[in-house]
Short mmCIF file of C-alpha atoms (C1' of nucleotides) in Angstrom, two decimals:
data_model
loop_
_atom_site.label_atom_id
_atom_site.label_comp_id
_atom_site.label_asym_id
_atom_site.label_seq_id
_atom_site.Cartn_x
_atom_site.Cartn_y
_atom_site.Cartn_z
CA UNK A 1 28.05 -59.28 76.83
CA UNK A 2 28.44 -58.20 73.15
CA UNK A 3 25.46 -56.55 72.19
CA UNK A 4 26.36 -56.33 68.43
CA UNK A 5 26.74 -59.35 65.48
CA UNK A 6 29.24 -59.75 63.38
CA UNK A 7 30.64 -62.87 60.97
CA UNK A 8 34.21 -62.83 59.99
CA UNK A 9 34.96 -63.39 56.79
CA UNK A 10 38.85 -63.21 55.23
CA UNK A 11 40.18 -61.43 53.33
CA UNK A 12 39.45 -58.11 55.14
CA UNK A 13 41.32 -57.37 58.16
CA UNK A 14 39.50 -58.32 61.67
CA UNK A 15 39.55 -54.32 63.21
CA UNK A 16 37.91 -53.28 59.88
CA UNK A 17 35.18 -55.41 60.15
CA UNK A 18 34.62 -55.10 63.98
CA UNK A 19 33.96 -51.35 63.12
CA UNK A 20 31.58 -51.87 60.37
CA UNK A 21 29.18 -54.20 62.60
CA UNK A 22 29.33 -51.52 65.08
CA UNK A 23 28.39 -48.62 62.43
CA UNK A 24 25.70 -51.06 61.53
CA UNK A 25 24.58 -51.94 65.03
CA UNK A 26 24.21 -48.21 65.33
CA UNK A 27 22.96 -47.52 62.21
CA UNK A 28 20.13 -49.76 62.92
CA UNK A 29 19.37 -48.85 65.79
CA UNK A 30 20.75 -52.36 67.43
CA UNK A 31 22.71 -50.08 69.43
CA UNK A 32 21.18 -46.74 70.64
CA UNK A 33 23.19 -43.55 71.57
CA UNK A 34 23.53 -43.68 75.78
CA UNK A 35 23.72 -47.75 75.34
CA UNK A 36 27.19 -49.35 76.96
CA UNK A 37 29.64 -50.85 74.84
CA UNK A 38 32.15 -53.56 76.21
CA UNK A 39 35.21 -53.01 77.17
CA UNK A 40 38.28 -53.98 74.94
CA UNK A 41 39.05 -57.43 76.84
CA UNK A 42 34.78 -57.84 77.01
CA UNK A 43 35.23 -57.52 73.16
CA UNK A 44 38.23 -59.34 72.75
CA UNK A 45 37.73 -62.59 74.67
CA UNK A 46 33.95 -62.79 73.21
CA UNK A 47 34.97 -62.48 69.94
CA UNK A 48 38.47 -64.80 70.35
CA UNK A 49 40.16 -61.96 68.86
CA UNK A 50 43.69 -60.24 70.45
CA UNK A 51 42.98 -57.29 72.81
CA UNK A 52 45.32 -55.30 70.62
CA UNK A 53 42.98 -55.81 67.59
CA UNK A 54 39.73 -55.07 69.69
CA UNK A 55 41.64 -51.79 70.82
CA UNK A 56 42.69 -50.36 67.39
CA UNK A 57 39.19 -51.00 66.28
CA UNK A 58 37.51 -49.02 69.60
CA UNK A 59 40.15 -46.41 69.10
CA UNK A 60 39.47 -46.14 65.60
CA UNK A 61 35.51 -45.98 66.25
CA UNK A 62 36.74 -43.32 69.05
CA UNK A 63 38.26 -40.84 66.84
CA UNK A 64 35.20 -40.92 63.84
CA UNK A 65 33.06 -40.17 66.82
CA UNK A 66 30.60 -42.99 67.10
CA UNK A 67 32.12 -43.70 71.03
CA UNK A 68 32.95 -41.88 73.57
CA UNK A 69 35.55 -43.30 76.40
CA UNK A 70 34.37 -42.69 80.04
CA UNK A 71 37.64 -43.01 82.04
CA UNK A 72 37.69 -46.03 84.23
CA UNK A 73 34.38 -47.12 83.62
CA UNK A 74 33.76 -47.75 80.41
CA UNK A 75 32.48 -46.74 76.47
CA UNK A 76 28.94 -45.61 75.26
CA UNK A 77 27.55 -45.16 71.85
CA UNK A 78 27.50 -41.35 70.38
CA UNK A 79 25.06 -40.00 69.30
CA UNK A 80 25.10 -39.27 65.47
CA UNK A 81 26.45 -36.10 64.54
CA UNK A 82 26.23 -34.03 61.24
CA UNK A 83 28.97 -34.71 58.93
CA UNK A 84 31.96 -32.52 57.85
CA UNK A 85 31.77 -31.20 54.31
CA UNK A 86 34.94 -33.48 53.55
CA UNK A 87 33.39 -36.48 54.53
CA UNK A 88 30.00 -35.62 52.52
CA UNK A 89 31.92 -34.93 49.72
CA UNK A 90 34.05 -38.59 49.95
CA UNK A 91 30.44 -40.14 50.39
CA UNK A 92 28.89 -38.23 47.70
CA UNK A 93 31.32 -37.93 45.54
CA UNK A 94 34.28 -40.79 45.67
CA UNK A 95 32.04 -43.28 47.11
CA UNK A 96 29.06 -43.02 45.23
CA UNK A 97 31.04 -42.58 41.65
CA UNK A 98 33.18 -45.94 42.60
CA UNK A 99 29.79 -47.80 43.01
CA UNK A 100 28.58 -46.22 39.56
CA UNK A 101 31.98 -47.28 37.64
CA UNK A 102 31.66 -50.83 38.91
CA UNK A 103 27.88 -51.02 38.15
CA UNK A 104 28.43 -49.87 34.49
CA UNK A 105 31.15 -52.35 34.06
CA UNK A 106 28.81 -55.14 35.15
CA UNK A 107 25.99 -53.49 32.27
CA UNK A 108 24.03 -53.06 35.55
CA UNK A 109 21.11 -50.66 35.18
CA UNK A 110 20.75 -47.27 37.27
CA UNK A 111 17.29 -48.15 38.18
CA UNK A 112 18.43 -51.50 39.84
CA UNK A 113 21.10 -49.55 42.32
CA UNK A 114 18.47 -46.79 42.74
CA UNK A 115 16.08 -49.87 43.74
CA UNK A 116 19.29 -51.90 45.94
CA UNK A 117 19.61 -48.21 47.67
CA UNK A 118 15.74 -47.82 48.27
CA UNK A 119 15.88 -51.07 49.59
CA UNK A 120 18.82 -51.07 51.77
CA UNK A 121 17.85 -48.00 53.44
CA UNK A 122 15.44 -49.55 55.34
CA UNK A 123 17.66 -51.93 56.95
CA UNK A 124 17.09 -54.96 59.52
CA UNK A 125 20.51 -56.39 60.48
CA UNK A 126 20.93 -59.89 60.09
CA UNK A 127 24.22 -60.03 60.05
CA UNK A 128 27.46 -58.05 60.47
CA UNK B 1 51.04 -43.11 24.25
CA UNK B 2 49.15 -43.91 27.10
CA UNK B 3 45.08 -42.94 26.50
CA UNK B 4 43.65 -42.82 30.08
CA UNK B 5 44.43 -41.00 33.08
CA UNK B 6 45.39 -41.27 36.25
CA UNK B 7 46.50 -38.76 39.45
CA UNK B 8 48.04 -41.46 42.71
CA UNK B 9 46.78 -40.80 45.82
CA UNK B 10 48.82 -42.13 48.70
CA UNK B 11 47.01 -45.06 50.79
CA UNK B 12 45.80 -46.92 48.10
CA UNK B 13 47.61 -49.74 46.25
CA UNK B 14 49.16 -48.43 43.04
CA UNK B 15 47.91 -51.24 40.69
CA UNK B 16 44.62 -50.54 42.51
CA UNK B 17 44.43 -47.35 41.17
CA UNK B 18 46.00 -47.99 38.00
CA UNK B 19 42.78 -50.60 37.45
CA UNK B 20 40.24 -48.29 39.05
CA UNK B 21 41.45 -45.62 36.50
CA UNK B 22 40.96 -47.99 33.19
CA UNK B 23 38.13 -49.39 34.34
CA UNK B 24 36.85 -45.86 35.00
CA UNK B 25 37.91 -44.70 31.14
CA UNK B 26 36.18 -47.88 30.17
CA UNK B 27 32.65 -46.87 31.41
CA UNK B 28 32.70 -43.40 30.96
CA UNK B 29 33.57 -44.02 27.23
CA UNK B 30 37.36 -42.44 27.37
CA UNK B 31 38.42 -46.30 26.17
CA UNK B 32 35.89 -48.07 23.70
CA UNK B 33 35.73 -51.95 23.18
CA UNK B 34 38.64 -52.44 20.31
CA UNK B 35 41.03 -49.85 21.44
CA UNK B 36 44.41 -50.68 21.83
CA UNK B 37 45.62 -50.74 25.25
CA UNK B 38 49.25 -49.94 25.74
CA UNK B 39 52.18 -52.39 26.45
CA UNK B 40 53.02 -52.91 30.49
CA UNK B 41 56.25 -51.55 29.79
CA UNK B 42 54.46 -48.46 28.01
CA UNK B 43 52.17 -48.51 31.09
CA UNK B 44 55.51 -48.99 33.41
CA UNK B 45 57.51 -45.76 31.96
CA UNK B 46 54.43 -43.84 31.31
CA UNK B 47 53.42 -43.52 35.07
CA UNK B 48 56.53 -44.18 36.31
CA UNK B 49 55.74 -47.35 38.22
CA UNK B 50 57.56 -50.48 37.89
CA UNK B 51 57.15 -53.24 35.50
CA UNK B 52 55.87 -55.81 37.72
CA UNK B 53 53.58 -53.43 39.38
CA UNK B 54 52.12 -52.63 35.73
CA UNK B 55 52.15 -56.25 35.22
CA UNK B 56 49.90 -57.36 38.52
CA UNK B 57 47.45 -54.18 36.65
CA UNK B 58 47.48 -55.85 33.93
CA UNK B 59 46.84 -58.95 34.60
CA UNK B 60 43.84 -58.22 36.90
CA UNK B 61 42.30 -56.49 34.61
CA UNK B 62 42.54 -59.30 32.12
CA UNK B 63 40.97 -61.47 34.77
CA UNK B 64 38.36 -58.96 35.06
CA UNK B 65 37.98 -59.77 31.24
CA UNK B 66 38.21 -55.85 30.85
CA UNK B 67 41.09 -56.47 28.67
CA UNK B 68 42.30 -59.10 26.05
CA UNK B 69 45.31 -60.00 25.04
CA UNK B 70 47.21 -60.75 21.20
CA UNK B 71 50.18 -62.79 22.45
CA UNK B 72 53.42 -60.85 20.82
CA UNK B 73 51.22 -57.43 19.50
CA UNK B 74 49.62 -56.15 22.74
CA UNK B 75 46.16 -56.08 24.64
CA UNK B 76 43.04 -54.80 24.04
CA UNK B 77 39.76 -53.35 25.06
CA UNK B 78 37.26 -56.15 25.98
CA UNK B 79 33.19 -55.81 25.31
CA UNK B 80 31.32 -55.19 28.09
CA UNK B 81 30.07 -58.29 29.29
CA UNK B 82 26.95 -59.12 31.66
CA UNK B 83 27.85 -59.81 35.60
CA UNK B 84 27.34 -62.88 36.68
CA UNK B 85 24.90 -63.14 39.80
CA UNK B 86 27.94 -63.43 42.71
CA UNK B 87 29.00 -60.32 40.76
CA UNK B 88 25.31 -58.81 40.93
CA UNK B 89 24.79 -59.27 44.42
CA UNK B 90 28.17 -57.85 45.62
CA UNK B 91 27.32 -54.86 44.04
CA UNK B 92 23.62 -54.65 44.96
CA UNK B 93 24.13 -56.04 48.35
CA UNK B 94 27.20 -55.54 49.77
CA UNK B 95 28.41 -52.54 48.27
CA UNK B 96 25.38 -50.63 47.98
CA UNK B 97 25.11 -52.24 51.83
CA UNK B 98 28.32 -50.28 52.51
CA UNK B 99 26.88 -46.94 51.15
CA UNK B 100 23.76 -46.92 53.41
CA UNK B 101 25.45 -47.66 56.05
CA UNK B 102 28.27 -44.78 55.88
CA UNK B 103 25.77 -42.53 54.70
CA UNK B 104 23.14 -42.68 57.63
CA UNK B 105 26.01 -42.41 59.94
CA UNK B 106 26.80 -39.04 58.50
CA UNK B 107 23.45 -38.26 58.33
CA UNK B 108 23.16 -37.83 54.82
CA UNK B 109 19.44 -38.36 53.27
CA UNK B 110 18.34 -40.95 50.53
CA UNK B 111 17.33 -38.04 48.47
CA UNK B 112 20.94 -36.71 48.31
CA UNK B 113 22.93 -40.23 47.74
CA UNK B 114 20.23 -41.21 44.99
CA UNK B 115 20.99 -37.56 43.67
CA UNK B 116 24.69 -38.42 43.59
CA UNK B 117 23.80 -41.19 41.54
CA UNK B 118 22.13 -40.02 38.88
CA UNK B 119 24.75 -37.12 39.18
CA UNK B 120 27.37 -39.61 38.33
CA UNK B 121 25.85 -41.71 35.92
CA UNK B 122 26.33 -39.53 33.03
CA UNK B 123 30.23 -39.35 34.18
CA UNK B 124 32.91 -36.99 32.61
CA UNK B 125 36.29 -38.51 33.28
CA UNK B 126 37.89 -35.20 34.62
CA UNK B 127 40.27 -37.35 36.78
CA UNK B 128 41.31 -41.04 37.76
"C1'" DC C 1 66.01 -64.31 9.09
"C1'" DT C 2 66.72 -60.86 12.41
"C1'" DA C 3 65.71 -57.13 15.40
"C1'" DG C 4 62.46 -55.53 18.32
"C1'" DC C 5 58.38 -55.54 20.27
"C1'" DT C 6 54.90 -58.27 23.11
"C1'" DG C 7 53.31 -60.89 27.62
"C1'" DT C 8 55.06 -63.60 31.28
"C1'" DA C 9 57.85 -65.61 34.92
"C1'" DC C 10 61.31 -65.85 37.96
"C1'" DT C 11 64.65 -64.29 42.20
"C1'" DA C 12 65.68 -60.94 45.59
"C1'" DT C 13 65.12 -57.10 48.69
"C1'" DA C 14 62.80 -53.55 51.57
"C1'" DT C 15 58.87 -51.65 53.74
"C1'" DC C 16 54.55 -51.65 55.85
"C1'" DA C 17 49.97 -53.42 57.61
"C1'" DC C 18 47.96 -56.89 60.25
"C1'" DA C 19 47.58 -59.97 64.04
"C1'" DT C 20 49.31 -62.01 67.82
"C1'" DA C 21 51.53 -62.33 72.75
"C1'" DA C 22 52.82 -60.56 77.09
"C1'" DT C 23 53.37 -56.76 80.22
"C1'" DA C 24 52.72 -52.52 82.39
"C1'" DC C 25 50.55 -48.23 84.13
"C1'" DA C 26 47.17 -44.60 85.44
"C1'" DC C 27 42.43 -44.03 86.23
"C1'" DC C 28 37.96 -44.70 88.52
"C1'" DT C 29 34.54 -47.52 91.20
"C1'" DG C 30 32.62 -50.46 94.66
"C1'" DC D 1 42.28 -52.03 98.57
"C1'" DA D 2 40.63 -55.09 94.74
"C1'" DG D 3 39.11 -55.15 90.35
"C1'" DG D 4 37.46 -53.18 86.54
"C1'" DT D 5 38.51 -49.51 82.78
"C1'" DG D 6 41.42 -47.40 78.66
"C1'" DT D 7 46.05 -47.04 76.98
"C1'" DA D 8 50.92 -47.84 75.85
"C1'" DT D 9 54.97 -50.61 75.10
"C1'" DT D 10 58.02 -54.26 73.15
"C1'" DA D 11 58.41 -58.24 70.41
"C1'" DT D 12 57.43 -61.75 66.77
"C1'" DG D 13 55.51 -63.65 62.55
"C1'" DT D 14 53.07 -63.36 58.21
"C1'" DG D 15 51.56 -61.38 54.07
"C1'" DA D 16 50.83 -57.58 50.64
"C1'" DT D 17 53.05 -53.99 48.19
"C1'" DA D 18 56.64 -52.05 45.49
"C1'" DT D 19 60.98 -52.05 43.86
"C1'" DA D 20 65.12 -54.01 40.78
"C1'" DG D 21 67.08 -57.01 37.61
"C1'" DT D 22 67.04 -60.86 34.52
"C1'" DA D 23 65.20 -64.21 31.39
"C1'" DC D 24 62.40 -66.51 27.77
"C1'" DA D 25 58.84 -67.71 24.25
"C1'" DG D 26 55.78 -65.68 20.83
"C1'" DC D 27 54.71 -62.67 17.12
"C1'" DT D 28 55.68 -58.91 13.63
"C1'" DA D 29 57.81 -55.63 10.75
"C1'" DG D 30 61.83 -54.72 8.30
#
DNA sequence: CTAGCTGTACTATATCACATAATACACCTG
DNA sequence: CAGGTGTATTATGTGATATAGTACAGCTAG
């Protein structure tokens, strides 16, 4: 069974978005570092997307660490490691400065992202 | 002459830059409301893209009602409007959504993403 | 008025990402 | 051995991206 949720939505391509519910799953603690994760056909039939898709978006989770492959049996969830200085510095950095450009644009207020942040942090997934 | 600026990175869509870049000299001040913005074919030979590439900029960002345009003179710098509430709640939902959820996964703390924010509010365009 | 700028709109071509389909193979487990 | 696992391959179709070249209507400065 699929122990994650996700909603598709278009406009953003189907592996993408398979590998943000699971980052949220985990982030959330849906899904717990030791707990199994289907296998690629498990994924793709439950999900009525194509095996290939469901395997770029394992392999993809794969190599940024959140799964590990266990030949012949199966995946499990990672657990969550420190990050690399490069991918602190896209976060910090990149990501964080794109959100500030497009909140200025929209004359939204620093205190109301600080607030959406504060907010967001504690999470409860509803939906992926 | 064109007033902003912009270094391409590969991976990302060059009109997508080009529009992150104004945008980006919008807010942090480099491009004021009433500024003249130049001509797509100024735009085109400037940054040595093509014209219809400049064009698809261009016209998103008029969309975006970041820029207006004076049919047979040019375009211009737009005032900074208010969002509309779709345009809110991308932002303070999804986006900032999107932030959390890449940042717990790297471990980063609140403290230091809210830190990065404040950081970049009070941006200096070094580069686009 | 004319020359020269402006935005805009086509047609055409080439490349790449995305998604699908259908097989195939090596690995491990029960 | 049978059946599950990840992984790789070939093929097809669609759409976005970027390029090139051409064209036209509108406005302005000379």
């Amino acid at each position: 069974m699929i122990n994650f949720t996700i909603k598709f939505q278009s406009g953003v391509p189907i592996y993408e978005q398979v590998i943000y519910a699971v980052k949220k799953a985990i982030v959330t603690e849906q899904l717990k570092a030791g707990d199994r994760f289907p296998s690629v056909r498990e994924v793709s039939k439950e999900l009525r997307i194509n095996p290939n898709t469901a395997q770029k978006a394992v392999s993809h989770l794969v190599r940024e660490r959140l799964l590990e492959i266990k030949p012949g049996i199966g995946s499990i969830i990672s657990e969550l490691g420190a990050a690399t200085k490069a991918q602190r510095d896209k976060i910090l950095n990149d990501e964080v400065e794109k959100l500030v450009v497009e909140s200025k644009r929209l004359s939204i207020k620093k205190e109301e992202v600080v607030d959406a942040i504060n907010r967001g942090w504690k999470l409860d997934n509803k939906e992926g």
